[in-house]
Short mmCIF file of C-alpha atoms and ligand atoms in Angstrom, two decimals:
data_model
loop_
_atom_site.label_atom_id
_atom_site.label_comp_id
_atom_site.label_asym_id
_atom_site.label_seq_id
_atom_site.Cartn_x
_atom_site.Cartn_y
_atom_site.Cartn_z
CA MET N 167 0.18 0.04 -0.02
CA LEU N 168 1.33 3.37 -0.62
CA LYS N 169 1.38 6.29 2.07
CA LYS N 170 2.65 9.65 1.73
CA ILE N 171 4.59 10.51 4.86
CA SER N 172 6.67 13.26 6.28
CA VAL N 173 10.42 12.96 5.84
CA GLU N 174 10.64 13.08 9.71
CA ASP N 175 8.77 9.59 9.81
CA LEU N 176 11.32 8.13 7.42
CA ARG N 177 13.13 5.20 9.05
CA PRO N 178 15.73 2.37 7.83
CA GLY N 179 13.71 -0.48 6.30
CA MET N 180 11.11 1.72 4.64
CA PHE N 181 10.68 1.33 0.73
CA VAL N 182 10.71 4.92 -0.92
CA HIS N 183 8.28 4.83 -3.81
CA GLU N 184 8.64 8.48 -4.83
CA LEU N 185 9.96 11.53 -3.39
CA CYS N 186 7.80 14.49 -3.54
CA GLY N 187 10.02 16.93 -5.07
CA SER N 188 12.97 17.60 -7.41
CA TRP N 189 14.76 14.51 -6.31
CA TRP N 190 16.82 14.52 -9.38
CA GLU N 191 18.61 17.58 -8.45
CA HIS N 192 20.18 15.88 -5.26
CA ALA N 193 22.48 13.15 -4.63
CA LEU N 194 19.66 10.59 -4.18
CA TRP N 195 20.33 7.35 -5.91
CA ARG N 196 17.07 6.82 -7.69
CA ARG N 197 13.58 7.85 -7.80
CA ARG N 198 12.53 4.48 -6.15
CA PHE N 199 14.74 2.51 -3.70
CA ALA N 200 14.97 0.53 -0.32
CA CYS N 201 16.08 3.01 2.43
CA ARG N 202 18.28 0.64 4.51
CA THR N 203 20.65 2.69 6.78
CA PRO N 204 20.32 5.91 8.92
CA ALA N 205 22.86 7.61 6.49
CA GLU N 206 20.55 6.94 3.64
CA VAL N 207 17.63 8.54 5.75
CA ALA N 208 19.97 11.37 6.52
CA LYS N 209 20.57 11.92 2.87
CA VAL N 210 16.94 12.17 2.02
CA ARG N 211 16.38 14.68 4.82
CA GLU N 212 19.24 16.69 3.58
CA SER N 213 17.70 16.93 0.01
CA GLY N 214 14.93 19.33 1.06
CA VAL N 215 12.31 16.98 -0.04
CA ARG N 216 9.69 17.09 2.87
CA GLN N 217 7.21 14.33 1.96
CA ILE N 218 7.74 10.78 0.62
CA TRP N 219 5.66 7.98 -0.90
CA ILE N 220 6.38 4.84 0.88
CA ASP N 221 5.35 1.38 -0.40
CA THR N 222 4.36 -0.64 2.69
CA GLY N 223 4.25 -3.92 0.58
CA ARG N 224 7.80 -3.48 0.10
CA GLY N 225 9.14 -2.19 3.30
CA VAL N 226 8.40 -1.39 6.88
CA ASP N 227 5.17 0.50 7.52
CA VAL N 228 5.00 3.97 9.25
CA VAL N 229 4.08 4.41 12.89
CA PRO N 230 1.99 7.53 12.97
CA ASP N 231 3.18 9.92 15.64
CA GLY N 232 0.26 12.04 15.71
CA VAL N 233 2.30 14.99 14.68
CA HIS N 234 2.98 14.40 11.17
CA PRO N 235 0.11 13.42 8.81
CA VAL N 236 -0.06 10.09 6.83
CA VAL N 237 -1.68 10.54 3.65
CA THR N 238 -3.26 7.52 2.05
CA ALA N 239 -3.28 7.20 -1.89
CA ASP N 240 -7.06 7.53 -1.94
CA GLN N 241 -6.83 10.80 -0.07
CA ALA N 242 -4.04 11.99 -2.26
CA ARG N 243 -6.03 11.11 -5.44
CA ARG N 244 -8.99 13.19 -4.30
CA GLN N 245 -6.69 16.13 -3.65
CA ILE N 246 -4.94 15.81 -6.85
CA ASP N 247 -8.28 15.57 -8.68
CA ALA N 248 -9.85 18.58 -6.91
CA ARG N 249 -6.72 20.65 -7.68
CA LEU N 250 -6.72 19.62 -11.43
CA ASP N 251 -10.60 20.04 -11.63
CA ARG N 252 -10.23 23.69 -10.33
CA ALA N 253 -7.87 24.11 -13.37
CA ALA N 254 -10.30 22.55 -15.68
CA VAL N 255 -13.23 24.73 -14.74
CA ALA N 256 -11.16 28.03 -14.83
CA PRO N 257 -11.90 30.29 -17.69
CA ARG N 258 -9.40 30.34 -20.65
CA THR N 259 -7.95 33.56 -21.20
CA VAL N 260 -6.15 32.96 -24.57
CA PRO N 261 -7.59 32.77 -28.09
CA GLU N 262 -8.16 29.44 -29.88
CA PRO N 263 -4.94 28.04 -31.66
CA ARG N 264 -4.76 29.63 -35.17
CA VAL N 265 -3.56 26.63 -37.05
CA GLU N 266 -3.94 22.76 -36.74
CA ILE N 267 -1.72 20.83 -34.70
CA ALA N 268 -0.39 18.96 -37.46
CA GLU N 269 0.72 22.17 -39.27
CA GLU N 270 2.31 23.56 -36.11
CA LEU N 271 4.10 20.34 -35.36
CA ALA N 272 5.73 20.53 -38.66
CA ALA N 273 6.74 24.13 -38.03
CA ALA N 274 7.96 23.35 -34.47
CA LYS N 275 10.06 20.42 -35.94
CA SER N 276 11.88 22.81 -38.30
CA LEU N 277 12.27 25.47 -35.50
CA LEU N 278 13.90 22.69 -33.13
CA THR N 279 16.40 21.52 -35.74
CA ARG N 280 17.23 24.93 -36.94
CA SER N 281 17.64 26.44 -33.46
CA ARG N 282 19.78 23.68 -32.28
CA SER N 283 22.81 24.95 -33.57
CA GLY N 284 22.00 28.59 -32.70
CA MET N 285 21.60 27.39 -29.14
CA SER N 286 24.80 25.31 -29.08
CA ARG N 287 26.52 28.49 -30.08
CA LEU N 288 25.08 30.47 -27.42
CA PHE N 289 26.17 27.98 -24.87
CA ALA N 290 29.70 27.83 -26.34
CA GLU N 291 30.05 31.49 -26.26
CA ALA N 292 28.94 31.46 -22.61
CA ARG N 293 31.59 28.87 -21.83
CA SER N 294 34.48 30.62 -23.55
CA GLY N 295 33.65 33.82 -21.83
CA SER N 296 32.89 35.80 -24.95
CA ALA N 297 29.70 37.80 -25.21
CA ILE N 298 26.71 35.96 -26.06
CA ASP N 299 24.81 36.88 -29.13
CA MET N 300 21.70 38.65 -27.66
CA ASP N 301 20.22 39.10 -31.23
CA LEU N 302 20.29 35.46 -31.79
CA ALA N 303 18.58 34.76 -28.33
CA GLU N 304 15.89 37.41 -29.07
CA GLU N 305 15.45 35.86 -32.75
CA VAL N 306 14.90 32.37 -31.17
CA THR N 307 12.59 33.77 -28.67
CA ALA N 308 10.56 35.65 -31.32
CA LYS N 309 10.26 32.27 -33.22
CA VAL N 310 9.30 30.39 -30.13
CA MET N 311 6.58 32.91 -29.29
CA ALA N 312 5.23 32.99 -32.81
CA SER N 313 4.83 29.10 -32.70
CA VAL N 314 3.26 29.47 -29.21
CA VAL N 315 0.52 31.89 -30.75
CA ARG N 316 -0.11 29.57 -33.71
CA HIS N 317 -0.56 26.62 -31.44
CA PRO N 318 0.55 26.59 -27.79
CA GLY N 319 0.80 22.59 -27.71
CA ALA N 320 3.11 21.75 -30.45
CA LEU N 321 6.47 23.06 -29.59
CA ILE N 322 6.38 22.17 -25.77
CA SER N 323 5.30 18.62 -26.50
CA LEU N 324 7.78 18.03 -29.41
CA ALA N 325 10.73 19.52 -27.67
CA ARG N 326 10.16 16.85 -25.16
CA LEU N 327 10.88 14.09 -27.38
CA ARG N 328 14.62 15.12 -27.96
CA SER N 329 17.40 12.54 -27.30
CA ALA N 330 19.40 12.81 -24.01
CA ASP N 331 22.39 14.47 -25.89
CA ASP N 332 20.23 17.49 -26.93
CA TYR N 333 19.09 17.99 -23.18
CA THR N 334 20.20 21.26 -22.31
CA TYR N 335 19.76 23.10 -25.73
CA LEU N 336 16.36 21.91 -26.34
CA HIS N 337 15.30 22.28 -22.65
CA SER N 338 15.98 25.89 -23.04
CA ILE N 339 13.52 26.07 -25.95
CA ALA N 340 10.90 23.94 -24.35
CA VAL N 341 10.95 26.17 -21.33
CA SER N 342 10.97 29.33 -23.40
CA ALA N 343 7.75 28.01 -25.15
CA SER N 344 6.08 27.08 -21.88
CA MET N 345 7.03 30.27 -20.24
CA ALA N 346 5.57 32.22 -23.10
CA ALA N 347 2.48 30.17 -23.16
CA LEU N 348 1.97 30.50 -19.38
CA ALA N 349 2.51 34.09 -19.35
CA ARG N 350 -0.22 34.47 -22.13
CA GLN N 351 -2.50 32.50 -19.77
CA LEU N 352 -1.72 34.66 -16.89
CA GLY N 353 -2.92 37.66 -19.05
CA MET N 354 0.56 39.43 -19.12
CA ASP N 355 1.20 42.07 -21.89
CA ALA N 356 2.99 41.35 -25.09
CA GLU N 357 6.27 42.73 -23.54
CA HIS N 358 6.12 40.47 -20.49
CA ILE N 359 5.45 37.47 -22.66
CA ARG N 360 8.46 38.23 -24.72
CA LYS N 361 10.45 38.71 -21.40
CA ALA N 362 9.22 35.41 -20.09
CA GLY N 363 10.21 33.59 -23.39
CA LEU N 364 13.64 35.22 -23.25
CA ALA N 365 14.05 34.45 -19.53
CA GLY N 366 13.02 30.81 -20.20
CA LEU N 367 15.50 30.62 -22.95
CA LEU N 368 18.52 31.68 -20.91
CA LEU N 369 17.64 30.33 -17.36
CA ASP N 370 20.22 27.45 -17.59
CA ILE N 371 23.02 29.39 -19.38
CA GLY N 372 24.99 28.96 -16.26
CA LYS N 373 25.33 25.13 -17.21
CA ALA N 374 27.81 26.45 -19.66
CA ARG N 375 30.14 26.93 -16.85
CA VAL N 376 29.45 23.66 -15.40
CA ALA N 377 32.08 20.86 -16.58
CA PRO N 378 30.79 18.81 -19.51
CA GLN N 379 31.87 15.62 -17.99
CA VAL N 380 29.55 16.30 -15.11
CA LEU N 381 26.78 17.72 -17.07
CA ASN N 382 26.75 14.58 -19.37
CA LYS N 383 28.03 12.14 -16.88
CA ARG N 384 26.14 8.82 -17.30
CA GLY N 385 25.32 7.31 -13.89
CA ALA N 386 24.96 9.01 -10.46
CA LEU N 387 26.69 12.12 -9.49
CA THR N 388 28.61 12.48 -6.44
CA ASP N 389 27.56 15.27 -3.79
CA ALA N 390 30.28 17.49 -5.05
CA GLU N 391 29.19 16.93 -8.70
CA PHE N 392 25.56 17.84 -7.64
CA ALA N 393 26.79 21.11 -5.81
CA ALA N 394 28.68 21.93 -9.14
CA VAL N 395 25.41 21.57 -11.13
CA ARG N 396 23.28 23.44 -8.66
CA ALA N 397 25.66 26.21 -9.00
CA HIS N 398 24.51 27.01 -12.39
CA ALA N 399 21.91 29.37 -11.12
CA VAL N 400 24.59 31.67 -9.38
CA GLU N 401 26.80 31.05 -12.32
CA GLY N 402 24.33 32.01 -14.85
CA TYR N 403 23.21 35.20 -13.10
CA ALA N 404 26.78 36.23 -12.93
CA LEU N 405 27.40 35.52 -16.60
CA LEU N 406 24.38 37.42 -17.72
CA GLY N 407 25.56 40.56 -15.51
CA GLU N 408 29.04 40.30 -17.22
CA MET N 409 27.28 40.42 -20.70
CA GLY N 410 25.70 43.57 -19.60
CA ILE N 411 22.16 42.20 -19.26
CA THR N 412 20.18 44.38 -16.99
CA ASP N 413 16.63 43.14 -17.39
CA PRO N 414 15.60 42.34 -13.81
CA ASP N 415 13.01 39.69 -14.74
CA VAL N 416 15.74 37.79 -16.95
CA LEU N 417 18.40 38.11 -14.30
CA ASP N 418 15.90 36.80 -11.53
CA VAL N 419 14.57 33.97 -13.45
CA CYS N 420 18.19 32.69 -14.07
CA LEU N 421 19.14 33.20 -10.42
CA HIS N 422 15.83 31.92 -8.76
CA HIS N 423 14.25 29.33 -11.00
CA HIS N 424 15.23 26.74 -8.53
CA GLU N 425 13.50 28.32 -5.50
CA LYS N 426 10.71 26.59 -4.24
CA TYR N 427 7.60 28.03 -2.67
CA ASP N 428 8.00 26.23 0.68
CA GLY N 429 11.71 27.61 1.06
CA THR N 430 13.49 24.29 0.28
CA GLY N 431 14.88 25.52 -3.18
CA TYR N 432 18.18 26.94 -3.91
CA PRO N 433 20.30 29.15 -4.02
CA HIS N 434 18.77 31.26 -1.35
CA GLY N 435 16.00 29.15 0.12
CA LEU N 436 13.44 32.00 -0.61
CA LYS N 437 9.90 31.44 0.09
CA GLY N 438 6.52 32.34 -1.23
CA GLY N 439 6.20 36.05 -2.49
CA GLU N 440 9.94 36.40 -1.81
CA ILE N 441 10.43 34.70 -5.02
CA GLY N 442 9.70 36.82 -8.10
CA ARG N 443 6.50 36.04 -10.12
CA MET N 444 8.52 35.17 -13.29
CA ALA N 445 10.79 32.87 -11.32
CA ARG N 446 7.60 31.17 -9.78
CA MET N 447 6.58 30.65 -13.36
CA ALA N 448 9.91 29.47 -14.18
CA ALA N 449 10.06 26.75 -11.40
CA VAL N 450 6.85 25.19 -12.71
CA CYS N 451 7.87 25.11 -16.40
CA ASP N 452 11.30 23.96 -15.62
CA THR N 453 9.99 21.00 -13.38
CA PHE N 454 7.54 20.08 -16.16
CA ASP N 455 10.10 19.75 -18.67
CA ALA N 456 12.81 18.15 -16.39
CA LEU N 457 10.23 15.28 -15.36
CA THR N 458 9.14 14.41 -18.97
CA ALA N 459 12.51 14.57 -20.97
CA PRO N 460 15.20 12.10 -21.10
CA ARG N 461 18.53 13.22 -19.73
CA PRO N 462 22.15 11.88 -19.24
CA HIS N 463 22.84 11.56 -15.70
CA ARG N 464 19.70 9.91 -14.32
CA GLU N 465 17.74 6.73 -14.93
CA SER N 466 15.63 8.28 -17.81
CA LEU N 467 13.00 10.48 -16.11
CA GLY N 468 10.87 10.64 -19.17
CA MET N 469 7.75 10.41 -17.16
CA GLY N 470 4.50 10.75 -19.34
CA PRO N 471 3.34 14.11 -19.55
CA ALA N 472 0.01 13.45 -17.61
CA ASP N 473 1.99 11.56 -14.96
CA ALA N 474 4.16 14.46 -14.53
CA VAL N 475 1.01 16.88 -14.21
CA ARG N 476 -0.42 14.61 -11.53
CA SER N 477 2.91 14.26 -9.63
CA MET N 478 3.48 18.16 -9.71
CA ALA N 479 -0.31 18.63 -8.46
CA ASP N 480 0.60 16.38 -5.60
CA TRP N 481 3.57 18.65 -4.65
CA ALA N 482 1.82 21.84 -5.73
CA GLN N 483 0.77 22.87 -2.37
CA GLU N 484 4.32 23.05 -0.77
CA GLN N 485 6.39 23.78 -3.68
CA PHE N 486 4.68 25.97 -6.20
CA ASP N 487 2.64 29.20 -6.40
CA GLU N 488 -0.94 27.60 -6.65
CA SER N 489 -2.18 30.44 -9.02
CA VAL N 490 0.74 29.81 -11.19
CA PHE N 491 0.60 26.10 -11.10
CA GLN N 492 -3.30 26.22 -12.02
CA ALA N 493 -2.51 28.53 -15.06
CA PHE N 494 0.04 26.12 -16.11
CA VAL N 495 -2.36 23.34 -16.01
CA LYS N 496 -4.69 25.31 -17.96
CA THR N 497 -2.06 25.84 -20.54
CA VAL N 498 -0.74 22.29 -21.13
CA GLY N 499 -3.84 20.53 -20.02
CA VAL N 500 -4.46 17.78 -17.47
CA TYR N 501 -3.58 15.30 -20.28
CA PRO N 502 -0.97 17.01 -22.36
CA ILE N 503 -0.43 16.11 -25.99
CA GLY N 504 1.43 12.92 -26.00
CA SER N 505 -0.26 11.64 -22.99
CA ILE N 506 -1.35 7.84 -23.07
CA VAL N 507 -4.68 7.32 -21.81
CA ARG N 508 -7.37 4.86 -21.35
CA LEU N 509 -10.94 5.60 -22.52
CA ALA N 510 -14.18 4.32 -21.09
CA CYS N 511 -14.88 2.44 -24.30
CA GLY N 512 -11.86 0.00 -23.50
CA ARG N 513 -9.54 1.59 -26.03
CA VAL N 514 -6.11 2.98 -25.51
CA GLY N 515 -5.02 6.11 -27.25
CA VAL N 516 -2.51 8.96 -27.17
CA VAL N 517 -3.78 12.54 -26.92
CA VAL N 518 -3.01 14.41 -30.21
CA ASP N 519 -4.52 17.62 -29.43
CA SER N 520 -6.10 19.86 -26.55
CA ASN N 521 -9.71 21.20 -26.43
CA PRO N 522 -8.87 24.48 -24.83
CA ASP N 523 -12.38 24.85 -23.33
CA ALA N 524 -12.56 21.18 -21.99
CA ILE N 525 -8.92 20.35 -20.97
CA LEU N 526 -10.36 16.97 -19.30
CA ARG N 527 -11.67 16.13 -22.96
CA PRO N 528 -8.81 16.35 -25.39
CA LYS N 529 -8.67 14.78 -28.83
CA VAL N 530 -7.16 11.14 -28.78
CA LYS N 531 -6.00 9.05 -31.27
CA VAL N 532 -6.85 5.44 -30.24
CA PHE N 533 -4.80 2.84 -31.35
CA TYR N 534 -5.10 -0.32 -29.02
CA SER N 535 -8.07 -2.32 -27.64
CA LEU N 536 -7.92 -3.60 -24.17
CA ASN N 537 -10.54 -5.98 -24.88
CA ALA N 538 -9.07 -7.48 -27.86
CA LYS N 539 -5.46 -7.10 -26.46
CA MET N 540 -4.19 -5.86 -29.86
CA ARG N 541 -3.38 -2.89 -31.90
CA ILE N 542 -6.18 -1.44 -34.00
CA ILE N 543 -6.50 1.02 -36.96
CA PRO N 544 -5.69 4.40 -35.43
CA GLU N 545 -8.82 6.69 -35.28
CA VAL N 546 -9.06 10.15 -33.83
CA VAL N 547 -11.81 10.53 -31.19
CA ASP N 548 -12.72 14.04 -30.13
CA LEU N 549 -13.69 13.70 -26.65
CA GLY N 550 -14.78 17.45 -26.45
CA GLU N 551 -17.46 17.10 -29.28
CA ARG N 552 -21.13 17.58 -28.34
CA GLY N 553 -22.75 14.25 -27.66
CA VAL N 554 -19.63 12.26 -27.21
CA GLN N 555 -20.08 9.85 -24.15
CA ASN N 556 -16.79 8.40 -24.11
CA ARG N 557 -14.31 9.89 -21.80
CA ILE N 558 -10.69 9.20 -20.20
CA VAL N 559 -10.89 7.08 -17.26
CA GLY N 560 -7.27 6.83 -16.62
CA ARG N 561 -3.51 7.16 -17.64
CA ILE N 562 -1.87 3.71 -18.73
CA ASP N 563 1.78 2.72 -18.99
CA PRO N 564 2.23 1.71 -22.43
CA ALA N 565 5.29 -0.67 -21.55
CA ALA N 566 3.01 -2.60 -19.39
CA LEU N 567 1.21 -3.46 -22.47
CA GLY N 568 4.27 -4.10 -24.42
CA LEU N 569 3.58 -1.19 -26.56
CA ARG N 570 6.57 0.59 -27.87
CA ARG N 571 7.23 3.72 -30.23
CA ILE N 572 4.02 5.48 -29.20
CA ASP N 573 5.36 8.84 -30.08
CA GLU N 574 5.23 7.92 -33.65
CA VAL N 575 1.43 7.55 -33.33
CA TRP N 576 1.23 11.31 -32.95
CA ALA N 577 4.50 12.78 -34.09
CA ALA N 578 5.88 10.35 -36.68
CA GLU N 579 7.11 12.62 -39.33
CA ALA N 580 8.48 15.33 -36.86
CA LEU N 581 10.17 12.59 -34.95
CA ALA N 582 11.93 11.13 -37.76
CA ALA N 583 13.35 14.67 -38.82
CA LEU N 584 14.44 15.42 -35.11
CA ARG N 585 16.21 12.04 -34.85
CA GLY N 586 17.79 12.02 -38.12
CA ARG N 587 19.16 15.63 -37.48
CA SER N 588 20.71 14.67 -33.94
CA ALA N 589 22.08 11.51 -35.09
CA ALA N 590 23.92 13.37 -37.93
FE1 FE2 E 184 18.14 25.29 -13.92
FE1 FE2 E 185 16.65 23.66 -16.10
#
């Protein structure tokens, strides 16, 4: 049985099912592990993670101390559903997408393949200490924003499918796109939307000053290596300052995008309103991309996007600005594009487009029948269409059904082009 407990109640012998927070930023071995020794308990406590899911079927149970709450999986599910339902009923503030998703996926594909070299040049410039080409950064930001305005879902979901080698470059673009989309949903003016996109693009520029052998290391990092990675926030801030960048939002996002609402983040452990609004937005966008994309030095995170939204909803109260998180969910959806879902009719499909006015009822391309236990001829079901009774009843792990290469169901052409390019 899964139980969510306070880190204070963690004891040797428990089985950690999931840490509620950015565990990949700390020298914790993996997401899921048997916690055997007092030293391991201490390490989890040091990470700043405050709550943990334990699996009592695989390790010892918690002894409630009456001080720290123990949350059951059922209770947590209800809380998460309530939080996501709130986002679902909130009014949409952005206009309808201007183009079909397929058209924008094609545009997003060429944007990603073309800006990859530009982004790698920006990081190379930052690494060598020469001035970074701000015209280039502005140009990429303008293209990202244009894509987001045409259709906010395409670039964010396609950038997630990058290879681990492209992690940092395309992470910048993915975060830039979701920052711009989030700024629109929050009703910011054009100038602030542009700044949000630019800040997202540059927030990890300090990684240029982290040794590449640490950044690209396969396997677990040491404490010292993790500290070096975490230094990217302060390094990036210094670097942008040296380049003469004075925009307070861009600087603040770079320095504070790893701060957490409850004060457990870094580098300054700021809390709540002490964290600037753009940095609070960046924390949400950055976490989503980090959870869903593959990366070199961790067992591939690569969580499904709907799972990531749910995990973030589970942590939201402690870690994120609630109103910013709600707006983010409104932006990407409860079932973002690329999510694998199970429908009431017994078919499994992948979300291929959102319905901005009904984020629980996206367009789903079904490709598998649970009853027949086999692939079926793909067909798009628009759950948002009037009179459609079918609905999403849950998420599903395609690996459990032996299904592979699911992303090709919704992004085949874009994917072939992306992979071809990064393999070259
Ligand atoms: Fe970062
Ligand atoms: Fe990041």
